[in-house]
mmCIF file of C-alpha atoms in Angstrom:
data_model
loop_
_atom_site.group_PDB
_atom_site.id
_atom_site.type_symbol
_atom_site.label_atom_id
_atom_site.label_comp_id
_atom_site.label_asym_id
_atom_site.label_seq_id
_atom_site.Cartn_x
_atom_site.Cartn_y
_atom_site.Cartn_z
ATOM 1 C CA MET A 24 33.684 5.051 -8.203
ATOM 2 C CA ARG A 25 34.064 3.362 -12.174
ATOM 3 C CA VAL A 26 30.687 3.047 -13.828
ATOM 4 C CA SER A 27 30.032 0.676 -16.807
ATOM 5 C CA ALA A 28 29.141 2.253 -20.144
ATOM 6 C CA GLY A 29 26.001 -0.069 -19.759
ATOM 7 C CA GLU A 30 25.132 1.575 -16.537
ATOM 8 C CA ARG A 31 25.248 4.927 -17.961
ATOM 9 C CA GLU A 32 23.406 3.924 -20.553
ATOM 10 C CA ARG A 33 20.800 2.676 -18.844
ATOM 11 C CA VAL A 34 20.326 5.501 -16.280
ATOM 12 C CA GLU A 35 20.636 8.419 -19.142
ATOM 13 C CA ALA A 36 17.475 6.398 -20.534
ATOM 14 C CA LEU A 37 15.566 7.013 -17.649
ATOM 15 C CA TYR A 38 15.393 10.928 -18.850
ATOM 16 C CA ALA A 39 13.729 10.463 -21.850
ATOM 17 C CA TRP A 40 10.571 11.629 -20.338
ATOM 18 C CA GLU A 41 11.988 14.409 -18.817
ATOM 19 C CA ARG A 42 13.969 15.446 -22.051
ATOM 20 C CA ARG A 43 10.614 15.246 -23.873
ATOM 21 C CA LEU A 44 8.929 17.645 -21.723
ATOM 22 C CA GLN A 45 11.825 20.024 -21.767
ATOM 23 C CA ARG A 46 11.813 20.329 -25.270
ATOM 24 C CA GLN A 47 8.197 21.353 -24.932
ATOM 25 C CA GLY A 48 9.171 23.983 -22.595
ATOM 26 C CA ALA A 49 8.813 22.377 -19.361
ATOM 27 C CA ALA A 50 11.908 23.536 -17.354
ATOM 28 C CA ARG A 51 11.162 21.735 -13.917
ATOM 29 C CA ILE A 52 9.824 18.599 -13.703
ATOM 30 C CA ALA A 53 8.739 16.943 -10.536
ATOM 31 C CA GLY A 54 8.581 13.103 -10.075
ATOM 32 C CA VAL A 55 6.442 11.735 -7.607
ATOM 33 C CA ASP A 56 5.708 8.237 -5.996
ATOM 34 C CA GLU A 57 4.326 6.721 -3.211
ATOM 35 C CA ALA A 58 5.301 3.952 -0.883
ATOM 36 C CA GLY A 59 2.969 1.842 1.582
ATOM 37 C CA ARG A 60 0.086 1.161 -0.020
ATOM 38 C CA GLY A 61 0.417 -2.645 0.434
ATOM 39 C CA PRO A 62 0.820 -2.892 4.256
ATOM 40 C CA LEU A 63 -1.590 -3.552 6.768
ATOM 41 C CA ALA A 64 -0.061 -1.037 9.475
ATOM 42 C CA GLY A 65 1.694 2.321 9.042
ATOM 43 C CA PRO A 66 1.077 5.358 6.882
ATOM 44 C CA VAL A 67 1.178 5.603 3.294
ATOM 45 C CA THR A 68 4.273 7.933 2.345
ATOM 46 C CA ALA A 69 4.825 9.666 -1.036
ATOM 47 C CA ALA A 70 7.854 11.993 -2.466
ATOM 48 C CA ALA A 71 8.105 14.555 -5.015
ATOM 49 C CA VAL A 72 11.636 15.063 -6.274
ATOM 50 C CA ILE A 73 12.897 17.692 -9.216
ATOM 51 C CA LEU A 74 16.255 16.674 -10.553
ATOM 52 C CA PRO A 75 18.867 19.170 -12.408
ATOM 53 C CA PRO A 76 18.480 17.816 -16.270
ATOM 54 C CA GLY A 77 20.520 14.805 -17.104
ATOM 55 C CA LEU A 78 21.971 14.537 -13.335
ATOM 56 C CA PHE A 79 23.741 11.056 -13.566
ATOM 57 C CA ILE A 80 23.248 9.042 -10.082
ATOM 58 C CA ALA A 81 24.754 5.629 -10.625
ATOM 59 C CA GLY A 82 22.369 2.847 -9.441
ATOM 60 C CA LEU A 83 19.317 5.227 -9.783
ATOM 61 C CA ASN A 84 16.098 2.645 -10.419
ATOM 62 C CA ASP A 85 12.798 1.427 -9.158
ATOM 63 C CA SER A 86 13.539 1.312 -5.417
ATOM 64 C CA LYS A 87 12.070 -2.171 -5.489
ATOM 65 C CA LYS A 88 14.945 -3.235 -7.443
ATOM 66 C CA VAL A 89 17.673 -1.533 -5.031
ATOM 67 C CA SER A 90 18.646 -3.277 -1.961
ATOM 68 C CA PRO A 91 18.041 -1.234 1.038
ATOM 69 C CA ALA A 92 21.602 -0.211 1.864
ATOM 70 C CA ARG A 93 21.810 1.172 -1.451
ATOM 71 C CA ARG A 94 18.506 3.060 -1.359
ATOM 72 C CA ARG A 95 19.723 4.780 1.970
ATOM 73 C CA GLU A 96 23.013 5.717 -0.306
ATOM 74 C CA LEU A 97 20.922 6.773 -3.073
ATOM 75 C CA ALA A 98 18.516 8.956 -0.700
ATOM 76 C CA ALA A 99 21.288 10.991 0.597
ATOM 77 C CA VAL A 100 22.563 11.757 -2.817
ATOM 78 C CA ILE A 101 19.156 12.344 -4.163
ATOM 79 C CA LYS A 102 18.548 14.906 -1.395
ATOM 80 C CA LYS A 103 21.926 16.808 -2.111
ATOM 81 C CA GLU A 104 21.821 16.855 -6.124
ATOM 82 C CA SER A 105 17.970 17.579 -6.276
ATOM 83 C CA LEU A 106 16.736 20.991 -7.012
ATOM 84 C CA ALA A 107 14.057 20.295 -4.518
ATOM 85 C CA TRP A 108 12.475 17.388 -2.678
ATOM 86 C CA GLY A 109 9.310 17.043 -0.335
ATOM 87 C CA ILE A 110 7.750 14.285 1.550
ATOM 88 C CA GLY A 111 4.144 13.605 2.177
ATOM 89 C CA TRP A 112 2.245 11.496 4.634
ATOM 90 C CA VAL A 113 -1.197 10.306 5.366
ATOM 91 C CA SER A 114 -2.007 8.688 8.626
ATOM 92 C CA VAL A 115 -3.459 5.266 9.448
ATOM 93 C CA LYS A 116 -6.925 7.144 10.484
ATOM 94 C CA GLU A 117 -6.964 9.277 7.389
ATOM 95 C CA ILE A 118 -6.263 5.820 5.422
ATOM 96 C CA ASP A 119 -8.974 4.333 7.370
ATOM 97 C CA CYS A 120 -11.675 7.379 6.849
ATOM 98 C CA LEU A 121 -10.694 7.772 3.062
ATOM 99 C CA ASN A 122 -9.517 4.606 1.051
ATOM 100 C CA ILE A 123 -6.081 3.398 0.136
ATOM 101 C CA LEU A 124 -6.238 5.079 -3.357
ATOM 102 C CA ALA A 125 -7.378 8.456 -2.015
ATOM 103 C CA ALA A 126 -5.009 8.109 0.696
ATOM 104 C CA SER A 127 -2.022 7.835 -1.930
ATOM 105 C CA ARG A 128 -3.179 11.021 -3.944
ATOM 106 C CA TRP A 129 -3.210 12.957 -0.927
ATOM 107 C CA ALA A 130 0.094 11.887 0.186
ATOM 108 C CA MET A 131 1.435 12.891 -3.357
ATOM 109 C CA ARG A 132 -0.257 16.161 -3.032
ATOM 110 C CA ARG A 133 1.305 16.765 0.243
ATOM 111 C CA ALA A 134 4.658 15.773 -0.980
ATOM 112 C CA LEU A 135 4.158 18.288 -4.053
ATOM 113 C CA SER A 136 3.019 21.058 -1.620
ATOM 114 C CA ALA A 137 6.322 20.185 0.364
ATOM 115 C CA LEU A 138 8.792 21.089 -2.651
ATOM 116 C CA ALA A 139 10.278 24.566 -2.397
ATOM 117 C CA ILE A 140 10.215 25.162 -6.347
ATOM 118 C CA ARG A 141 6.929 24.749 -8.294
ATOM 119 C CA PRO A 142 7.256 22.581 -10.818
ATOM 120 C CA ASP A 143 6.221 23.284 -14.309
ATOM 121 C CA HIS A 144 4.939 19.471 -15.335
ATOM 122 C CA VAL A 145 4.474 16.560 -12.727
ATOM 123 C CA LEU A 146 5.154 12.921 -14.006
ATOM 124 C CA ILE A 147 3.150 10.537 -11.403
ATOM 125 C CA ASP A 148 3.645 6.643 -11.084
ATOM 126 C CA GLY A 149 0.315 5.216 -12.334
ATOM 127 C CA MET A 150 -2.022 7.551 -11.468
ATOM 128 C CA GLU A 151 -3.496 10.976 -12.026
ATOM 129 C CA LEU A 152 -4.145 13.451 -9.329
ATOM 130 C CA PRO A 153 -7.757 15.003 -10.286
ATOM 131 C CA GLY A 154 -7.881 18.910 -9.972
ATOM 132 C CA LEU A 155 -3.881 19.442 -9.817
ATOM 133 C CA LYS A 156 -3.361 22.805 -10.990
ATOM 134 C CA ILE A 157 -0.083 21.818 -12.631
ATOM 135 C CA PRO A 158 0.463 19.886 -15.899
ATOM 136 C CA GLN A 159 0.824 15.984 -15.169
ATOM 137 C CA THR A 160 1.341 12.637 -16.944
ATOM 138 C CA PRO A 161 0.633 9.551 -15.363
ATOM 139 C CA LEU A 162 3.134 6.768 -16.246
ATOM 140 C CA VAL A 163 2.249 3.258 -15.392
ATOM 141 C CA GLY A 164 5.455 1.384 -13.988
ATOM 142 C CA GLY A 165 6.874 5.072 -14.104
ATOM 143 C CA ASP A 166 9.461 4.374 -11.567
ATOM 144 C CA ALA A 167 11.371 2.247 -14.407
ATOM 145 C CA LEU A 168 10.548 4.608 -17.034
ATOM 146 C CA SER A 169 11.676 8.215 -15.282
ATOM 147 C CA ALA A 170 14.336 9.305 -13.235
ATOM 148 C CA SER A 171 12.323 11.726 -11.247
ATOM 149 C CA ILE A 172 9.809 9.248 -10.593
ATOM 150 C CA ALA A 173 12.393 6.663 -9.705
ATOM 151 C CA ALA A 174 14.164 9.451 -7.216
ATOM 152 C CA ALA A 175 11.059 9.861 -5.389
ATOM 153 C CA SER A 176 10.467 6.020 -5.436
ATOM 154 C CA ILE A 177 13.466 5.654 -3.234
ATOM 155 C CA LEU A 178 12.955 8.995 -0.903
ATOM 156 C CA ALA A 179 9.395 7.437 -0.178
ATOM 157 C CA LYS A 180 10.612 4.109 0.582
ATOM 158 C CA VAL A 181 13.466 5.075 2.747
ATOM 159 C CA ALA A 182 11.356 7.607 4.563
ATOM 160 C CA ARG A 183 8.801 5.026 5.104
ATOM 161 C CA ASP A 184 10.945 2.146 6.096
ATOM 162 C CA GLU A 185 12.781 4.489 8.687
ATOM 163 C CA LEU A 186 9.804 5.222 10.293
ATOM 164 C CA MET A 187 8.494 1.755 10.850
ATOM 165 C CA VAL A 188 11.974 0.803 12.109
ATOM 166 C CA ALA A 189 11.350 3.611 14.891
ATOM 167 C CA TYR A 190 7.865 2.334 15.261
ATOM 168 C CA ASP A 191 9.013 -1.539 16.059
ATOM 169 C CA ALA A 192 10.435 -0.005 19.546
ATOM 170 C CA VAL A 193 7.052 1.177 20.269
ATOM 171 C CA PHE A 194 4.471 -1.536 19.051
ATOM 172 C CA GLN A 195 6.751 -4.476 20.041
ATOM 173 C CA GLY A 196 6.183 -7.940 18.929
ATOM 174 C CA TYR A 197 4.965 -7.257 15.356
ATOM 175 C CA GLY A 198 8.235 -7.385 13.840
ATOM 176 C CA LEU A 199 7.854 -3.660 12.321
ATOM 177 C CA ALA A 200 11.534 -3.330 11.757
ATOM 178 C CA GLY A 201 11.538 -6.403 9.582
ATOM 179 C CA ASN A 202 8.064 -6.521 7.792
ATOM 180 C CA LYS A 203 7.922 -2.511 7.669
ATOM 181 C CA GLY A 204 3.956 -3.704 8.191
ATOM 182 C CA TYR A 205 3.518 -5.708 5.299
ATOM 183 C CA PRO A 206 1.266 -8.894 5.337
ATOM 184 C CA THR A 207 4.352 -11.131 5.872
ATOM 185 C CA ARG A 208 3.444 -14.891 7.371
ATOM 186 C CA GLU A 209 5.078 -13.703 10.431
ATOM 187 C CA HIS A 210 3.238 -10.157 10.849
ATOM 188 C CA ARG A 211 -0.189 -12.239 10.490
ATOM 189 C CA GLU A 212 1.130 -14.730 13.164
ATOM 190 C CA ALA A 213 1.778 -11.951 15.531
ATOM 191 C CA LEU A 214 -1.436 -10.486 14.698
ATOM 192 C CA ARG A 215 -3.117 -13.404 15.778
ATOM 193 C CA ARG A 216 -1.517 -13.774 19.106
ATOM 194 C CA LEU A 217 -1.701 -10.040 20.019
ATOM 195 C CA GLY A 218 -4.275 -8.498 18.070
ATOM 196 C CA PRO A 219 -4.343 -5.152 15.978
ATOM 197 C CA CYS A 220 -2.124 -2.305 17.514
ATOM 198 C CA ALA A 221 -2.960 1.839 16.909
ATOM 199 C CA LEU A 222 -1.035 1.266 13.971
ATOM 200 C CA HIS A 223 -2.960 -1.254 11.930
ATOM 201 C CA ARG A 224 -5.569 0.002 9.408
ATOM 202 C CA ARG A 225 -8.724 -1.162 10.495
ATOM 203 C CA SER A 226 -9.961 -1.075 7.205
ATOM 204 C CA PHE A 227 -7.898 -3.348 5.609
ATOM 205 C CA ARG A 228 -8.598 -7.140 5.940
ATOM 206 C CA HIS A 229 -5.734 -8.786 8.689
#
């Protein structure tokens, strides 16, 4: 596949944070991001990814800027080419017992724990993980600033979306395959008709 010079330059620019940390001696850098903080239903999901230095993946970007079909293609490439990747889940029951911020942090910790390789440094989208034993750097809007975080955002989004599509066959009538649990108009209308199911977060305002 031919890649424009502009696209190559854009993707290579995503490695600025990774290159900076590598110059400081961090060889293995994990990017971490989550998906599913905003939905009314379903778990929150996080991914952690350690990419080889400078790996070029055409189209790598913040998952929100990539189509669902392209996200699935990118996820397959990321899993194949990364040094390590891991997924972390926090259930609806855990979300309701904690809160969505604490649940997101737990999902990120579980994703990091699922890595086959221990990272030297962690780049995290938007938040800090208190007590993490690995040096970390939180980056607001990190999925647009770091290749590792962008890769993690894609894996987390694809994993969660696939689960919600599967749940659609179990919890019928809510349109989960289309709305993935987010508070769309159709989802809210289904909630008014059917009431919440076991997949809905009771601590969220429906």
